[in-house]
Every structure is written in C-alpha cells, then in structure tokens.
Coordinates of C-alpha atoms in Angstrom, one line a residue:
Chain A
S36 CA -11.2 -13.4 -9.2
Q37 CA -7.7 -12.2 -8.8
T38 CA -5.3 -13.5 -6.2
I39 CA -1.8 -12.6 -5.3
H40 CA 0.7 -15.0 -3.7
Q41 CA 4.0 -14.3 -1.9
W42 CA 6.6 -16.8 -0.7
P43 CA 8.1 -17.5 1.6
A44 CA 6.0 -16.1 4.4
T45 CA 9.0 -15.8 6.7
L46 CA 12.7 -15.9 6.1
V47 CA 15.7 -15.8 8.3
Q48 CA 19.0 -15.2 6.5
P49 CA 22.6 -14.5 7.5
V50 CA 24.3 -11.2 6.5
G51 CA 26.0 -11.6 3.1
S52 CA 23.7 -14.4 1.8
P53 CA 21.6 -14.1 -1.3
L54 CA 17.9 -13.4 -1.4
S55 CA 15.1 -14.4 -3.7
L56 CA 11.4 -13.4 -2.9
E57 CA 8.7 -14.4 -5.3
C58 CA 5.3 -12.9 -6.1
T59 CA 2.8 -14.2 -8.5
V60 CA -0.7 -12.9 -9.5
E61 CA -3.5 -15.1 -10.8
G62 CA -6.7 -14.1 -12.6
T63 CA -5.5 -11.1 -14.5
S64 CA -3.3 -10.2 -17.5
N65 CA -0.6 -7.5 -17.9
P66 CA -0.8 -6.1 -14.4
N67 CA 1.4 -3.4 -12.9
L68 CA 3.5 -5.0 -10.2
Y69 CA 5.1 -3.4 -7.2
W70 CA 7.6 -4.3 -4.4
Y71 CA 7.4 -2.4 -1.1
R72 CA 9.3 -2.6 2.1
Q73 CA 7.8 -1.8 5.4
A74 CA 10.1 -1.3 8.4
A75 CA 9.1 -1.3 12.0
G76 CA 5.4 -1.8 11.1
R77 CA 5.0 1.7 9.8
G78 CA 5.4 3.5 6.5
L79 CA 5.7 1.8 3.1
Q80 CA 8.8 2.4 0.9
L81 CA 8.3 1.7 -2.8
L82 CA 11.3 -0.3 -4.0
F83 CA 10.4 -1.3 -7.6
Y84 CA 7.5 -1.3 -10.0
S85 CA 6.9 -2.9 -13.4
V86 CA 4.5 -2.1 -16.1
G87 CA 5.4 -5.1 -18.3
I88 CA 7.7 -8.1 -18.8
G89 CA 11.4 -7.0 -18.4
Q90 CA 10.4 -3.4 -17.5
I91 CA 11.6 -2.5 -14.1
S92 CA 11.6 1.0 -12.5
S93 CA 13.8 1.4 -9.4
E94 CA 12.8 3.9 -6.8
V95 CA 15.6 3.6 -4.3
P96 CA 19.2 2.8 -5.0
Q97 CA 20.3 -0.1 -2.9
N98 CA 21.6 -3.6 -3.0
L99 CA 18.3 -5.1 -4.1
S100 CA 17.1 -5.8 -7.6
A101 CA 13.9 -6.9 -9.2
S102 CA 13.0 -8.9 -12.3
R103 CA 9.8 -9.8 -14.1
P104 CA 10.5 -12.9 -16.2
Q105 CA 6.8 -13.6 -16.9
D106 CA 3.7 -11.4 -17.1
R107 CA 2.4 -12.3 -13.6
Q108 CA 5.7 -13.1 -11.8
F109 CA 7.8 -10.5 -9.9
I110 CA 11.0 -11.4 -8.1
L111 CA 13.0 -9.4 -5.6
S112 CA 16.6 -10.4 -5.3
S113 CA 19.9 -9.5 -3.6
K114 CA 23.4 -10.9 -4.1
K115 CA 24.4 -10.0 -0.5
L116 CA 22.0 -9.2 2.3
L117 CA 22.7 -6.4 4.8
L118 CA 21.3 -6.1 8.3
S119 CA 19.3 -3.1 7.1
D120 CA 17.4 -5.3 4.6
S121 CA 15.4 -6.7 7.4
G122 CA 11.7 -5.8 7.1
F123 CA 8.3 -6.8 5.8
Y124 CA 8.2 -7.1 2.0
L125 CA 5.0 -6.5 0.3
C126 CA 4.1 -7.2 -3.3
A127 CA 1.1 -5.5 -5.0
W128 CA -0.6 -5.4 -8.3
S129 CA -2.9 -3.1 -10.2
L130 CA -4.7 -3.0 -13.5
Q131 CA -3.5 -0.6 -16.2
L132 CA -6.8 1.3 -16.6
F133 CA -6.2 4.9 -17.4
G134 CA -8.3 7.4 -15.4
T135 CA -9.3 4.9 -12.7
G136 CA -6.6 5.6 -10.2
E137 CA -5.3 2.0 -10.5
T138 CA -6.1 0.6 -7.1
Q139 CA -3.3 -1.6 -5.8
Y140 CA -4.0 -4.9 -4.2
F141 CA -1.5 -6.4 -1.8
G142 CA -0.1 -9.8 -1.1
P143 CA 0.2 -11.3 2.4
G144 CA 3.9 -10.2 2.7
T145 CA 7.2 -11.8 3.5
R146 CA 8.9 -11.1 6.8
L147 CA 12.7 -11.1 6.3
L148 CA 15.1 -11.1 9.3
V149 CA 18.8 -10.7 8.5
L150 CA 21.1 -11.8 11.3
Chain V
A279 CA 5.2 16.5 -7.0
Q280 CA 2.7 14.5 -5.0
S281 CA 2.7 14.0 -1.3
V282 CA 0.4 12.8 1.5
A283 CA 0.5 13.5 5.2
Q284 CA -1.2 11.7 8.1
P285 CA -0.6 14.1 11.0
E286 CA -1.5 11.6 13.8
D287 CA 0.7 8.6 14.7
Q288 CA -2.1 7.2 16.9
V289 CA -5.8 7.8 17.4
N290 CA -7.6 6.4 20.5
V291 CA -11.4 6.1 20.5
A292 CA -13.9 4.3 22.8
E293 CA -16.0 1.6 21.2
G294 CA -19.3 3.0 19.9
N295 CA -17.9 6.5 19.5
P296 CA -17.3 8.1 16.0
L297 CA -13.8 8.0 14.7
T298 CA -11.8 10.2 12.3
V299 CA -8.4 9.5 10.8
K300 CA -6.9 12.5 9.1
C301 CA -5.2 12.8 5.8
T302 CA -4.1 15.7 3.7
Y303 CA -2.5 15.7 0.3
S304 CA -0.6 17.7 -2.3
V305 CA -0.8 17.1 -6.1
S306 CA -0.3 19.1 -9.3
G307 CA -3.3 17.8 -11.1
N308 CA -6.4 16.1 -9.8
P309 CA -6.0 13.6 -6.9
Y310 CA -6.8 10.0 -6.9
L311 CA -7.1 9.2 -3.1
F312 CA -7.1 5.8 -1.3
W313 CA -7.5 4.4 2.2
Y314 CA -6.0 1.0 3.2
V315 CA -6.0 -0.9 6.4
Q316 CA -3.4 -3.3 7.7
Y317 CA -3.8 -5.8 10.5
P318 CA -0.8 -7.2 12.3
N319 CA 1.6 -9.3 10.1
R320 CA -0.8 -9.0 7.1
G321 CA -0.8 -7.2 3.8
L322 CA -2.7 -4.0 3.2
Q323 CA -6.4 -4.2 2.4
F324 CA -8.1 -1.7 0.2
L325 CA -11.0 0.2 1.9
L326 CA -12.1 2.9 -0.5
K327 CA -11.0 5.4 -3.1
Y328 CA -12.0 8.7 -4.5
I329 CA -11.6 9.3 -8.3
T330 CA -14.3 11.8 -9.2
G331 CA -17.9 12.7 -8.4
D332 CA -19.5 12.6 -5.0
N333 CA -17.2 14.0 -2.3
L334 CA -18.4 11.4 0.2
V335 CA -17.1 7.9 -0.6
K336 CA -18.4 4.8 1.1
G337 CA -16.2 1.8 1.5
S338 CA -15.8 -1.6 3.3
Y339 CA -16.6 -2.3 7.0
G340 CA -18.8 0.8 7.3
F341 CA -16.0 3.3 6.7
E342 CA -16.4 6.4 4.6
A343 CA -14.2 9.3 3.6
E344 CA -14.9 12.9 2.6
F345 CA -12.9 14.6 -0.1
N346 CA -12.5 18.3 0.5
K347 CA -10.7 20.0 -2.3
S348 CA -10.4 23.4 -0.6
Q349 CA -8.7 21.9 2.4
T350 CA -6.9 19.2 0.3
S351 CA -8.1 16.6 2.8
F352 CA -9.5 13.1 2.6
H353 CA -10.3 12.1 6.2
L354 CA -11.5 8.6 7.0
K355 CA -14.6 8.3 9.2
K356 CA -16.9 5.8 10.8
P357 CA -20.0 6.7 12.9
S358 CA -19.5 4.0 15.5
A359 CA -16.2 2.4 16.2
L360 CA -15.7 -1.3 16.9
V361 CA -12.8 -2.9 18.8
S362 CA -12.1 -4.9 15.6
D363 CA -11.4 -1.7 13.8
S364 CA -8.1 -1.4 15.7
A365 CA -5.4 -1.5 13.0
L366 CA -2.9 0.6 11.1
Y367 CA -4.5 2.9 8.5
F368 CA -2.8 4.3 5.4
C369 CA -3.9 7.1 3.2
A370 CA -2.4 7.2 -0.4
V371 CA -2.6 9.6 -3.3
R372 CA -1.8 9.5 -7.0
D373 CA -1.6 12.6 -9.1
S374 CA -3.7 12.4 -12.3
Y375 CA -1.0 14.3 -14.1
S376 CA 1.6 11.7 -13.2
S377 CA 2.6 9.3 -16.0
A378 CA 4.1 6.9 -13.5
S379 CA 1.9 4.0 -12.3
K380 CA 2.6 4.5 -8.7
I381 CA 0.9 5.9 -5.6
I382 CA 2.4 7.7 -2.6
F383 CA 1.5 6.3 0.9
G384 CA 1.3 8.3 4.1
S385 CA 3.2 7.2 7.2
G386 CA 0.2 5.5 8.7
T387 CA -2.0 6.1 11.7
R388 CA -2.5 3.5 14.4
L389 CA -6.1 3.3 15.4
S390 CA -6.9 1.9 18.8
I391 CA -10.4 1.2 19.9
R392 CA -10.9 0.5 23.6
P393 CA -13.9 -1.5 24.9

C-alpha cells in the first residue's frame, strides 16, 4: 500500500531563516505531487505541483520554491522566511490515471511557526 | 474556469440526527467531485468521489453524497450523526476539460455534533 511522509512535524523558525520541508511517497511510481498551505485551520492554498522529476508548476508567486530531485521526493524551500509563511503545510500525491479524477492523498502535515 | 463553494462556515447537528454539508461547483466540462475530512492537526482524509455513473456515491464512515447536475451541487450527507463526525469538511472539484493535474478545494465547513 502507499504511504506518504512529511517531516518535520513541527518547526519553529526565526524570520529571515531558510526553510526546507520534505515529503516522500512510498509504494507507487511516477505520482503527481502537491504542496498546499493551510492558514488558520481553514482553506487550502495550492502552492506547487509536479507531474514528474524536475517539473514544477507554481500556483502563487511568493518567496517559496519547490523541487523534485527524485520520483517520490518533493521538497519545499525558502531562502528567507517571512512571518506570513506561518501555517500548516500539506503534501499530497495522486496517480496519473486519465479519466479517474486523480484522487489526492495527503500526508500528516508540517506546522510551521515563523517568529 | 473551475470553482467550488461551501456556503456554510459551520453546521451544528445533534447526535443521531441526519446531517448535510452543502457544496456547489462550476466547471466547463464534466466535474470530478470529492469530499475530504480533516481532524485537528491532521492531514486531509479522502471520503468519497463522483466521477460518473450513479448520482448517489457512498463513502467512508457511513457518509454519502448526491451529485445533482441541474443544481450543480454535491452535498455530503449522513443519516445519523455521531459526535466523532465533528471535523472540518472540504469539497473539491476538478474539471474533466482541465489538462492540469490539480483540484480546487472549497473553503471548508466545520461540522459540530453535540451529544
């Protein structure tokens, strides 16, 4: 069966510091991968998605970036964190099966607090 | 363009009563529709989806949803609510005409079941 991991689970960082959040998927090949941010326990904002190694689509211009160095690894980064980067970051994966709606499955999330 | 709306921020129901969480959508083509549930400090869990076929879709934990094409709705329902159903619920949609591998999430509805 497939599993998705995120780490760290919780992170407290000072403003201006760098960020690296990691997401890995097990038990599947060539998944679509997604990064979302959830602020204040409500709506989800899609940040990035990837359909393959090195292929990143950015949804919102900001100081965050994403990379996919391996098939099942997705990394969210920042060179300098802002206070507004605080939130709950969720990684998700889906299979690339045309016509099935590509159900997304979510990781446990990383809670980031920027002080 | 695709969009999804959850008109209620909060729904309060007594345990044992039926519950409904509303969702409406807008797409250019045919919709792929999803419901997810989120418990505090956790990732989203997939409940059910509609791709094609029977308008009544049954999912996890006794939930079901009815696709209504004329009203462009996909309301989530359960005949008898449990206190453990209290959580944040998200509706999501993907347009079958969309080439992008992403879905659009609603703003979420907080369901509170009182004993």
